[in-house]
């Protein structure tokens, strides 16, 4: 679907408390358009708890409940059961969490809800850091990235959340990115139509967190995909399909761009370029991405 | 009405199911297990028609209760000890979100070392979460309090969660005969919940977003006002229950032979039941002593305790300890007396780690006070009591 044909209705209202250039707001806007007004959202501690705006106001036109950091998926299980017991089975229940609330503190509740078969969509908007608390390292932070808790650059690789999700063999899982709203919309609509647990992860480049200029959010998303640092794919009943540029990279129809093209625009990697280029660490990142894509090809081609 | 002979946990399961919660999220922990197994059995027999969610932790059990309760339905769960401690964050959340969740907690010791016997440190350490807290002394009281708690929690002026605690094994795994009312009478006693707020697609509100200091303080004040209101409502509910079912376990306090007493013993849970035997025996020896069993710890019956302090010296037995101070009930009792009474108050710590406390032990503690030999705070069994 072309952007111009997306539903006109906005459930993401003006007056939010987001930073300029915030990727989460883009993701929220498309999510609300895709899922419609018959949706409820459970939000743990994350940027969205601020974006919603301050009590007694709200910038969301769908019922929203905030819950503790690690509790989004369990809260959603409760909401879904409560609605079902009242015969309200047509409402889409969404848990909307950041990467900290998903990869780290919320992983137990998430795994539990997926295993139990809760009929909901768990959406992780991944900005690769604890950004709401002021840019700390998470399990999603990539190798080499500066955060306030990895001052010289992270020394570990990020967790492969997609593989962890796939190990639950749920009916639908997908990775998308804010730079591809049509892809995002399509995946959300598909998830809405499937019963059972669904997981969608949205790559969300964060201007203040990654240290890039606020008008470059979409560009950073595009480059994440084109360099292969992020992959667009969906998993339906264990069948993995790569989408868009990621499909072309997987099939080697195009070369993925060098990782430098992405990281050199982000202040969080500045120490890899100044005062002098850290060839070794840049190569480590590049080799790791190659390794991931080789793994993808071995499994999914 | 029928009679059911069963353990505290199975009785609690029966009561919970008869209250018709829509959702019961639960996670097993000794000695609560037979409670959740009991409910699972009612799923199989069809007696429980709600949704039973087998969650992956107690933290998630309470989170799921919160989620379900936020859709406007009735919820119930049960836990114990470490499970309750893991829930701690969500206990605050449930109370601040004003969700009338009802939960049984089987009072069990906190580790290390691992110990599945009873003391009250698990629930006492949740004192400040905003939950209403009952402590039961018999299986009949467990049944009656579970049903009554839904009425209390869901009252439009209360809207707070309720925790019903009872002792591990002494009650949870001990069979007693219990009168079980007819389902229709329970239905009449606790009609369908009318939520004050709920998640509703026809009225999209955002709940729990960022709140500024002055508004937040008002939320806390409102919780306090509701707990104060619950003090008035609990005796009313007890009275209504007595009228309808003929049983009464007391209001916030259960008073036993207090009318002419010069000494009044305060205790909670199973020690409270045991104390009645001690009171009878001590009275046979000519000691004018009565019992005020603390049935409700939050809200604390400040006014009733003060009234007792106007007529008698008070003896408190705590099966818990706020390390660095004293037993929790002892602290509250003294706070209730302060500035308004000349009564002396004596505190004993007894039965921690599940150590048995017999009626004979209770008599020894009381006699030490009566004989003028007790210090203000004593550890029973350590200092030659």
mmCIF file with all atom_site columns, C-alpha atoms in Angstrom, chain A residues 110-291:
data_model
loop_
_atom_site.group_PDB
_atom_site.id
_atom_site.type_symbol
_atom_site.label_atom_id
_atom_site.label_alt_id
_atom_site.label_comp_id
_atom_site.label_asym_id
_atom_site.label_entity_id
_atom_site.label_seq_id
_atom_site.pdbx_PDB_ins_code
_atom_site.Cartn_x
_atom_site.Cartn_y
_atom_site.Cartn_z
_atom_site.occupancy
_atom_site.B_iso_or_equiv
_atom_site.pdbx_formal_charge
_atom_site.auth_seq_id
_atom_site.auth_comp_id
_atom_site.auth_asym_id
_atom_site.auth_atom_id
_atom_site.pdbx_PDB_model_num
ATOM 1   C CA . UNK A 1 110 ? 7.369  -11.890 27.018 1.00 0.00 ? 110 UNK A CA 1
ATOM 2   C CA . UNK A 1 111 ? 8.535  -15.485 26.732 1.00 0.00 ? 111 UNK A CA 1
ATOM 3   C CA . UNK A 1 112 ? 5.780  -16.538 29.126 1.00 0.00 ? 112 UNK A CA 1
ATOM 4   C CA . UNK A 1 113 ? 3.046  -14.795 27.142 1.00 0.00 ? 113 UNK A CA 1
ATOM 5   C CA . UNK A 1 114 ? 4.301  -16.256 23.851 1.00 0.00 ? 114 UNK A CA 1
ATOM 6   C CA . UNK A 1 115 ? 4.428  -19.749 25.340 1.00 0.00 ? 115 UNK A CA 1
ATOM 7   C CA . UNK A 1 116 ? 0.933  -19.373 26.809 1.00 0.00 ? 116 UNK A CA 1
ATOM 8   C CA . UNK A 1 117 ? -0.402 -18.357 23.426 1.00 0.00 ? 117 UNK A CA 1
ATOM 9   C CA . UNK A 1 118 ? -1.784 -14.975 24.492 1.00 0.00 ? 118 UNK A CA 1
ATOM 10  C CA . UNK A 1 119 ? -3.732 -13.486 21.589 1.00 0.00 ? 119 UNK A CA 1
ATOM 11  C CA . UNK A 1 120 ? -1.902 -10.173 21.272 1.00 0.00 ? 120 UNK A CA 1
ATOM 12  C CA . UNK A 1 121 ? 0.692  -8.256  19.296 1.00 0.00 ? 121 UNK A CA 1
ATOM 13  C CA . UNK A 1 122 ? 3.903  -7.524  21.140 1.00 0.00 ? 122 UNK A CA 1
ATOM 14  C CA . UNK A 1 123 ? 5.656  -4.601  19.490 1.00 0.00 ? 123 UNK A CA 1
ATOM 15  C CA . UNK A 1 124 ? 9.218  -3.743  20.346 1.00 0.00 ? 124 UNK A CA 1
ATOM 16  C CA . UNK A 1 125 ? 10.425 -0.412  19.031 1.00 0.00 ? 125 UNK A CA 1
ATOM 17  C CA . UNK A 1 126 ? 14.135 -0.887  19.137 1.00 0.00 ? 126 UNK A CA 1
ATOM 18  C CA . UNK A 1 127 ? 16.376 2.149   19.454 1.00 0.00 ? 127 UNK A CA 1
ATOM 19  C CA . UNK A 1 128 ? 19.227 -0.003  20.708 1.00 0.00 ? 128 UNK A CA 1
ATOM 20  C CA . UNK A 1 129 ? 19.507 1.745   24.082 1.00 0.00 ? 129 UNK A CA 1
ATOM 21  C CA . UNK A 1 130 ? 17.731 2.741   27.255 1.00 0.00 ? 130 UNK A CA 1
ATOM 22  C CA . UNK A 1 131 ? 16.996 6.156   25.823 1.00 0.00 ? 131 UNK A CA 1
ATOM 23  C CA . UNK A 1 132 ? 14.291 7.305   28.242 1.00 0.00 ? 132 UNK A CA 1
ATOM 24  C CA . UNK A 1 133 ? 16.708 6.994   31.165 1.00 0.00 ? 133 UNK A CA 1
ATOM 25  C CA . UNK A 1 134 ? 19.412 8.864   29.272 1.00 0.00 ? 134 UNK A CA 1
ATOM 26  C CA . UNK A 1 135 ? 21.190 6.515   26.847 1.00 0.00 ? 135 UNK A CA 1
ATOM 27  C CA . UNK A 1 136 ? 22.400 3.439   28.691 1.00 0.00 ? 136 UNK A CA 1
ATOM 28  C CA . UNK A 1 137 ? 23.473 0.140   27.147 1.00 0.00 ? 137 UNK A CA 1
ATOM 29  C CA . UNK A 1 138 ? 20.850 -2.538  26.528 1.00 0.00 ? 138 UNK A CA 1
ATOM 30  C CA . UNK A 1 139 ? 21.026 -6.086  25.193 1.00 0.00 ? 139 UNK A CA 1
ATOM 31  C CA . UNK A 1 140 ? 20.146 -4.545  21.807 1.00 0.00 ? 140 UNK A CA 1
ATOM 32  C CA . UNK A 1 141 ? 23.049 -2.071  21.723 1.00 0.00 ? 141 UNK A CA 1
ATOM 33  C CA . UNK A 1 142 ? 25.446 -2.983  18.915 1.00 0.00 ? 142 UNK A CA 1
ATOM 34  C CA . UNK A 1 143 ? 29.135 -3.696  19.362 1.00 0.00 ? 143 UNK A CA 1
ATOM 35  C CA . UNK A 1 144 ? 31.310 -0.607  19.486 1.00 0.00 ? 144 UNK A CA 1
ATOM 36  C CA . UNK A 1 145 ? 28.512 1.865   20.278 1.00 0.00 ? 145 UNK A CA 1
ATOM 37  C CA . UNK A 1 146 ? 29.042 4.498   22.920 1.00 0.00 ? 146 UNK A CA 1
ATOM 38  C CA . UNK A 1 147 ? 26.423 4.797   25.612 1.00 0.00 ? 147 UNK A CA 1
ATOM 39  C CA . UNK A 1 148 ? 26.665 6.417   29.037 1.00 0.00 ? 148 UNK A CA 1
ATOM 40  C CA . UNK A 1 149 ? 27.394 2.952   30.464 1.00 0.00 ? 149 UNK A CA 1
ATOM 41  C CA . UNK A 1 150 ? 29.704 1.819   27.648 1.00 0.00 ? 150 UNK A CA 1
ATOM 42  C CA . UNK A 1 151 ? 31.835 4.910   27.537 1.00 0.00 ? 151 UNK A CA 1
ATOM 43  C CA . UNK A 1 152 ? 34.632 3.462   25.370 1.00 0.00 ? 152 UNK A CA 1
ATOM 44  C CA . UNK A 1 153 ? 32.173 1.610   23.124 1.00 0.00 ? 153 UNK A CA 1
ATOM 45  C CA . UNK A 1 154 ? 30.221 -1.599  23.844 1.00 0.00 ? 154 UNK A CA 1
ATOM 46  C CA . UNK A 1 155 ? 32.460 -4.655  23.965 1.00 0.00 ? 155 UNK A CA 1
ATOM 47  C CA . UNK A 1 156 ? 29.744 -7.243  23.288 1.00 0.00 ? 156 UNK A CA 1
ATOM 48  C CA . UNK A 1 157 ? 27.505 -7.966  20.294 1.00 0.00 ? 157 UNK A CA 1
ATOM 49  C CA . UNK A 1 158 ? 23.777 -7.441  20.524 1.00 0.00 ? 158 UNK A CA 1
ATOM 50  C CA . UNK A 1 159 ? 21.397 -10.258 21.350 1.00 0.00 ? 159 UNK A CA 1
ATOM 51  C CA . UNK A 1 160 ? 19.647 -11.930 18.405 1.00 0.00 ? 160 UNK A CA 1
ATOM 52  C CA . UNK A 1 161 ? 16.118 -11.319 19.663 1.00 0.00 ? 161 UNK A CA 1
ATOM 53  C CA . UNK A 1 162 ? 14.607 -12.533 16.388 1.00 0.00 ? 162 UNK A CA 1
ATOM 54  C CA . UNK A 1 163 ? 16.064 -15.994 16.967 1.00 0.00 ? 163 UNK A CA 1
ATOM 55  C CA . UNK A 1 164 ? 14.826 -16.053 20.546 1.00 0.00 ? 164 UNK A CA 1
ATOM 56  C CA . UNK A 1 165 ? 11.330 -15.173 19.344 1.00 0.00 ? 165 UNK A CA 1
ATOM 57  C CA . UNK A 1 166 ? 11.470 -17.796 16.600 1.00 0.00 ? 166 UNK A CA 1
ATOM 58  C CA . UNK A 1 167 ? 12.322 -20.444 19.175 1.00 0.00 ? 167 UNK A CA 1
ATOM 59  C CA . UNK A 1 168 ? 8.799  -19.918 20.527 1.00 0.00 ? 168 UNK A CA 1
ATOM 60  C CA . UNK A 1 169 ? 7.311  -20.950 17.156 1.00 0.00 ? 169 UNK A CA 1
ATOM 61  C CA . UNK A 1 170 ? 4.517  -18.387 17.305 1.00 0.00 ? 170 UNK A CA 1
ATOM 62  C CA . UNK A 1 171 ? 2.166  -17.861 14.339 1.00 0.00 ? 171 UNK A CA 1
ATOM 63  C CA . UNK A 1 172 ? 3.697  -14.551 13.266 1.00 0.00 ? 172 UNK A CA 1
ATOM 64  C CA . UNK A 1 173 ? 6.843  -12.550 13.888 1.00 0.00 ? 173 UNK A CA 1
ATOM 65  C CA . UNK A 1 174 ? 8.401  -9.755  11.867 1.00 0.00 ? 174 UNK A CA 1
ATOM 66  C CA . UNK A 1 175 ? 11.183 -7.221  11.780 1.00 0.00 ? 175 UNK A CA 1
ATOM 67  C CA . UNK A 1 176 ? 10.538 -3.871  10.173 1.00 0.00 ? 176 UNK A CA 1
ATOM 68  C CA . UNK A 1 177 ? 11.893 -0.339  10.312 1.00 0.00 ? 177 UNK A CA 1
ATOM 69  C CA . UNK A 1 178 ? 10.435 3.162   10.604 1.00 0.00 ? 178 UNK A CA 1
ATOM 70  C CA . UNK A 1 179 ? 12.091 4.093   7.293  1.00 0.00 ? 179 UNK A CA 1
ATOM 71  C CA . UNK A 1 180 ? 9.749  1.684   5.502  1.00 0.00 ? 180 UNK A CA 1
ATOM 72  C CA . UNK A 1 181 ? 6.223  2.692   6.559  1.00 0.00 ? 181 UNK A CA 1
ATOM 73  C CA . UNK A 1 182 ? 4.545  0.536   3.893  1.00 0.00 ? 182 UNK A CA 1
ATOM 74  C CA . UNK A 1 183 ? 6.453  -2.528  5.122  1.00 0.00 ? 183 UNK A CA 1
ATOM 75  C CA . UNK A 1 184 ? 5.589  -1.639  8.708  1.00 0.00 ? 184 UNK A CA 1
ATOM 76  C CA . UNK A 1 185 ? 1.917  -1.092  7.892  1.00 0.00 ? 185 UNK A CA 1
ATOM 77  C CA . UNK A 1 186 ? 1.628  -4.329  5.926  1.00 0.00 ? 186 UNK A CA 1
ATOM 78  C CA . UNK A 1 187 ? 3.147  -6.369  8.734  1.00 0.00 ? 187 UNK A CA 1
ATOM 79  C CA . UNK A 1 188 ? 0.941  -4.786  11.392 1.00 0.00 ? 188 UNK A CA 1
ATOM 80  C CA . UNK A 1 189 ? -2.197 -5.423  9.361  1.00 0.00 ? 189 UNK A CA 1
ATOM 81  C CA . UNK A 1 190 ? -1.136 -9.014  8.799  1.00 0.00 ? 190 UNK A CA 1
ATOM 82  C CA . UNK A 1 191 ? -0.452 -9.506  12.514 1.00 0.00 ? 191 UNK A CA 1
ATOM 83  C CA . UNK A 1 192 ? -3.854 -8.072  13.371 1.00 0.00 ? 192 UNK A CA 1
ATOM 84  C CA . UNK A 1 193 ? -5.536 -10.739 11.256 1.00 0.00 ? 193 UNK A CA 1
ATOM 85  C CA . UNK A 1 194 ? -3.767 -13.677 12.915 1.00 0.00 ? 194 UNK A CA 1
ATOM 86  C CA . UNK A 1 195 ? -4.930 -15.292 16.167 1.00 0.00 ? 195 UNK A CA 1
ATOM 87  C CA . UNK A 1 196 ? -2.379 -16.053 18.852 1.00 0.00 ? 196 UNK A CA 1
ATOM 88  C CA . UNK A 1 197 ? 0.839  -14.344 19.898 1.00 0.00 ? 197 UNK A CA 1
ATOM 89  C CA . UNK A 1 198 ? 2.472  -12.038 17.354 1.00 0.00 ? 198 UNK A CA 1
ATOM 90  C CA . UNK A 1 199 ? 5.804  -10.224 17.676 1.00 0.00 ? 199 UNK A CA 1
ATOM 91  C CA . UNK A 1 200 ? 6.888  -7.232  15.628 1.00 0.00 ? 200 UNK A CA 1
ATOM 92  C CA . UNK A 1 201 ? 10.154 -5.430  16.135 1.00 0.00 ? 201 UNK A CA 1
ATOM 93  C CA . UNK A 1 202 ? 10.600 -1.966  14.670 1.00 0.00 ? 202 UNK A CA 1
ATOM 94  C CA . UNK A 1 203 ? 14.070 -0.524  14.132 1.00 0.00 ? 203 UNK A CA 1
ATOM 95  C CA . UNK A 1 204 ? 13.888 3.002   15.533 1.00 0.00 ? 204 UNK A CA 1
ATOM 96  C CA . UNK A 1 205 ? 17.004 5.189   15.150 1.00 0.00 ? 205 UNK A CA 1
ATOM 97  C CA . UNK A 1 206 ? 17.064 7.696   18.012 1.00 0.00 ? 206 UNK A CA 1
ATOM 98  C CA . UNK A 1 207 ? 18.589 11.137  17.249 1.00 0.00 ? 207 UNK A CA 1
ATOM 99  C CA . UNK A 1 208 ? 19.690 12.100  20.785 1.00 0.00 ? 208 UNK A CA 1
ATOM 100 C CA . UNK A 1 209 ? 20.654 8.527   21.667 1.00 0.00 ? 209 UNK A CA 1
ATOM 101 C CA . UNK A 1 210 ? 22.671 7.795   18.570 1.00 0.00 ? 210 UNK A CA 1
ATOM 102 C CA . UNK A 1 211 ? 23.944 11.340  18.282 1.00 0.00 ? 211 UNK A CA 1
ATOM 103 C CA . UNK A 1 212 ? 22.719 12.302  14.833 1.00 0.00 ? 212 UNK A CA 1
ATOM 104 C CA . UNK A 1 213 ? 20.773 15.276  13.620 1.00 0.00 ? 213 UNK A CA 1
ATOM 105 C CA . UNK A 1 214 ? 17.003 15.092  14.085 1.00 0.00 ? 214 UNK A CA 1
ATOM 106 C CA . UNK A 1 215 ? 16.154 15.350  10.375 1.00 0.00 ? 215 UNK A CA 1
ATOM 107 C CA . UNK A 1 216 ? 18.137 12.184  9.612  1.00 0.00 ? 216 UNK A CA 1
ATOM 108 C CA . UNK A 1 217 ? 15.961 9.631   11.450 1.00 0.00 ? 217 UNK A CA 1
ATOM 109 C CA . UNK A 1 218 ? 14.543 8.062   8.291  1.00 0.00 ? 218 UNK A CA 1
ATOM 110 C CA . UNK A 1 219 ? 17.921 8.105   6.570  1.00 0.00 ? 219 UNK A CA 1
ATOM 111 C CA . UNK A 1 220 ? 19.483 6.273   9.531  1.00 0.00 ? 220 UNK A CA 1
ATOM 112 C CA . UNK A 1 221 ? 16.738 3.682   9.248  1.00 0.00 ? 221 UNK A CA 1
ATOM 113 C CA . UNK A 1 222 ? 17.261 3.217   5.537  1.00 0.00 ? 222 UNK A CA 1
ATOM 114 C CA . UNK A 1 223 ? 21.014 2.860   6.007  1.00 0.00 ? 223 UNK A CA 1
ATOM 115 C CA . UNK A 1 224 ? 20.534 0.334   8.819  1.00 0.00 ? 224 UNK A CA 1
ATOM 116 C CA . UNK A 1 225 ? 18.759 -1.894  6.309  1.00 0.00 ? 225 UNK A CA 1
ATOM 117 C CA . UNK A 1 226 ? 21.015 -1.163  3.333  1.00 0.00 ? 226 UNK A CA 1
ATOM 118 C CA . UNK A 1 227 ? 24.181 -1.906  5.299  1.00 0.00 ? 227 UNK A CA 1
ATOM 119 C CA . UNK A 1 228 ? 22.619 -5.094  6.650  1.00 0.00 ? 228 UNK A CA 1
ATOM 120 C CA . UNK A 1 229 ? 22.853 -3.900  10.255 1.00 0.00 ? 229 UNK A CA 1
ATOM 121 C CA . UNK A 1 230 ? 19.107 -4.577  10.366 1.00 0.00 ? 230 UNK A CA 1
ATOM 122 C CA . UNK A 1 231 ? 17.035 -7.030  8.337  1.00 0.00 ? 231 UNK A CA 1
ATOM 123 C CA . UNK A 1 232 ? 13.431 -6.809  7.202  1.00 0.00 ? 232 UNK A CA 1
ATOM 124 C CA . UNK A 1 233 ? 11.779 -10.192 7.400  1.00 0.00 ? 233 UNK A CA 1
ATOM 125 C CA . UNK A 1 234 ? 8.686  -11.963 8.568  1.00 0.00 ? 234 UNK A CA 1
ATOM 126 C CA . UNK A 1 235 ? 8.117  -15.407 9.987  1.00 0.00 ? 235 UNK A CA 1
ATOM 127 C CA . UNK A 1 236 ? 4.808  -17.143 9.417  1.00 0.00 ? 236 UNK A CA 1
ATOM 128 C CA . UNK A 1 237 ? 4.478  -20.509 11.119 1.00 0.00 ? 237 UNK A CA 1
ATOM 129 C CA . UNK A 1 238 ? 8.269  -20.934 11.086 1.00 0.00 ? 238 UNK A CA 1
ATOM 130 C CA . UNK A 1 239 ? 8.645  -19.965 7.432  1.00 0.00 ? 239 UNK A CA 1
ATOM 131 C CA . UNK A 1 240 ? 11.022 -17.017 7.124  1.00 0.00 ? 240 UNK A CA 1
ATOM 132 C CA . UNK A 1 241 ? 10.615 -14.536 4.252  1.00 0.00 ? 241 UNK A CA 1
ATOM 133 C CA . UNK A 1 242 ? 12.966 -11.615 3.776  1.00 0.00 ? 242 UNK A CA 1
ATOM 134 C CA . UNK A 1 243 ? 11.447 -8.405  2.477  1.00 0.00 ? 243 UNK A CA 1
ATOM 135 C CA . UNK A 1 244 ? 12.540 -5.426  0.374  1.00 0.00 ? 244 UNK A CA 1
ATOM 136 C CA . UNK A 1 245 ? 16.250 -4.625  0.261  1.00 0.00 ? 245 UNK A CA 1
ATOM 137 C CA . UNK A 1 246 ? 16.930 -7.307  2.842  1.00 0.00 ? 246 UNK A CA 1
ATOM 138 C CA . UNK A 1 247 ? 15.631 -9.949  0.434  1.00 0.00 ? 247 UNK A CA 1
ATOM 139 C CA . UNK A 1 248 ? 17.978 -8.664  -2.266 1.00 0.00 ? 248 UNK A CA 1
ATOM 140 C CA . UNK A 1 249 ? 20.903 -8.723  0.155  1.00 0.00 ? 249 UNK A CA 1
ATOM 141 C CA . UNK A 1 250 ? 20.017 -12.255 1.250  1.00 0.00 ? 250 UNK A CA 1
ATOM 142 C CA . UNK A 1 251 ? 19.881 -13.447 -2.358 1.00 0.00 ? 251 UNK A CA 1
ATOM 143 C CA . UNK A 1 252 ? 23.039 -11.509 -3.135 1.00 0.00 ? 252 UNK A CA 1
ATOM 144 C CA . UNK A 1 253 ? 21.203 -9.582  -5.825 1.00 0.00 ? 253 UNK A CA 1
ATOM 145 C CA . UNK A 1 254 ? 22.660 -6.445  -4.304 1.00 0.00 ? 254 UNK A CA 1
ATOM 146 C CA . UNK A 1 255 ? 25.718 -5.955  -2.143 1.00 0.00 ? 255 UNK A CA 1
ATOM 147 C CA . UNK A 1 256 ? 25.013 -4.679  1.299  1.00 0.00 ? 256 UNK A CA 1
ATOM 148 C CA . UNK A 1 257 ? 26.657 -1.268  1.800  1.00 0.00 ? 257 UNK A CA 1
ATOM 149 C CA . UNK A 1 258 ? 29.757 -1.048  4.026  1.00 0.00 ? 258 UNK A CA 1
ATOM 150 C CA . UNK A 1 259 ? 28.854 -0.518  7.681  1.00 0.00 ? 259 UNK A CA 1
ATOM 151 C CA . UNK A 1 260 ? 30.936 2.657   7.708  1.00 0.00 ? 260 UNK A CA 1
ATOM 152 C CA . UNK A 1 261 ? 28.221 4.315   5.585  1.00 0.00 ? 261 UNK A CA 1
ATOM 153 C CA . UNK A 1 262 ? 25.871 3.951   8.530  1.00 0.00 ? 262 UNK A CA 1
ATOM 154 C CA . UNK A 1 263 ? 28.035 4.353   11.605 1.00 0.00 ? 263 UNK A CA 1
ATOM 155 C CA . UNK A 1 264 ? 30.101 7.341   10.438 1.00 0.00 ? 264 UNK A CA 1
ATOM 156 C CA . UNK A 1 265 ? 26.950 9.496   10.652 1.00 0.00 ? 265 UNK A CA 1
ATOM 157 C CA . UNK A 1 266 ? 26.316 8.554   14.259 1.00 0.00 ? 266 UNK A CA 1
ATOM 158 C CA . UNK A 1 267 ? 28.085 10.286  17.126 1.00 0.00 ? 267 UNK A CA 1
ATOM 159 C CA . UNK A 1 268 ? 27.827 7.097   19.192 1.00 0.00 ? 268 UNK A CA 1
ATOM 160 C CA . UNK A 1 269 ? 30.522 5.616   16.922 1.00 0.00 ? 269 UNK A CA 1
ATOM 161 C CA . UNK A 1 270 ? 32.656 8.781   16.742 1.00 0.00 ? 270 UNK A CA 1
ATOM 162 C CA . UNK A 1 271 ? 35.452 7.188   18.779 1.00 0.00 ? 271 UNK A CA 1
ATOM 163 C CA . UNK A 1 272 ? 35.906 4.671   15.950 1.00 0.00 ? 272 UNK A CA 1
ATOM 164 C CA . UNK A 1 273 ? 36.829 7.501   13.569 1.00 0.00 ? 273 UNK A CA 1
ATOM 165 C CA . UNK A 1 274 ? 38.437 10.183  15.744 1.00 0.00 ? 274 UNK A CA 1
ATOM 166 C CA . UNK A 1 275 ? 41.121 11.022  16.619 1.00 0.00 ? 275 UNK A CA 1
ATOM 167 C CA . UNK A 1 276 ? 42.144 8.214   14.278 1.00 0.00 ? 276 UNK A CA 1
ATOM 168 C CA . UNK A 1 277 ? 40.271 5.482   12.512 1.00 0.00 ? 277 UNK A CA 1
ATOM 169 C CA . UNK A 1 278 ? 39.883 2.303   14.566 1.00 0.00 ? 278 UNK A CA 1
ATOM 170 C CA . UNK A 1 279 ? 40.190 -0.085  11.617 1.00 0.00 ? 279 UNK A CA 1
ATOM 171 C CA . UNK A 1 280 ? 40.182 -3.142  13.823 1.00 0.00 ? 280 UNK A CA 1
ATOM 172 C CA . UNK A 1 281 ? 36.913 -2.433  15.595 1.00 0.00 ? 281 UNK A CA 1
ATOM 173 C CA . UNK A 1 282 ? 35.168 -1.298  12.421 1.00 0.00 ? 282 UNK A CA 1
ATOM 174 C CA . UNK A 1 283 ? 36.238 -4.587  10.819 1.00 0.00 ? 283 UNK A CA 1
ATOM 175 C CA . UNK A 1 284 ? 34.904 -6.479  13.837 1.00 0.00 ? 284 UNK A CA 1
ATOM 176 C CA . UNK A 1 285 ? 31.484 -4.919  13.259 1.00 0.00 ? 285 UNK A CA 1
ATOM 177 C CA . UNK A 1 286 ? 31.655 -5.629  9.535  1.00 0.00 ? 286 UNK A CA 1
ATOM 178 C CA . UNK A 1 287 ? 32.724 -9.268  10.054 1.00 0.00 ? 287 UNK A CA 1
ATOM 179 C CA . UNK A 1 288 ? 29.946 -9.792  12.570 1.00 0.00 ? 288 UNK A CA 1
ATOM 180 C CA . UNK A 1 289 ? 27.320 -8.552  10.127 1.00 0.00 ? 289 UNK A CA 1
ATOM 181 C CA . UNK A 1 290 ? 28.763 -10.891 7.480  1.00 0.00 ? 290 UNK A CA 1
ATOM 182 C CA . UNK A 1 291 ? 28.496 -13.742 9.958  1.00 0.00 ? 291 UNK A CA 1
#
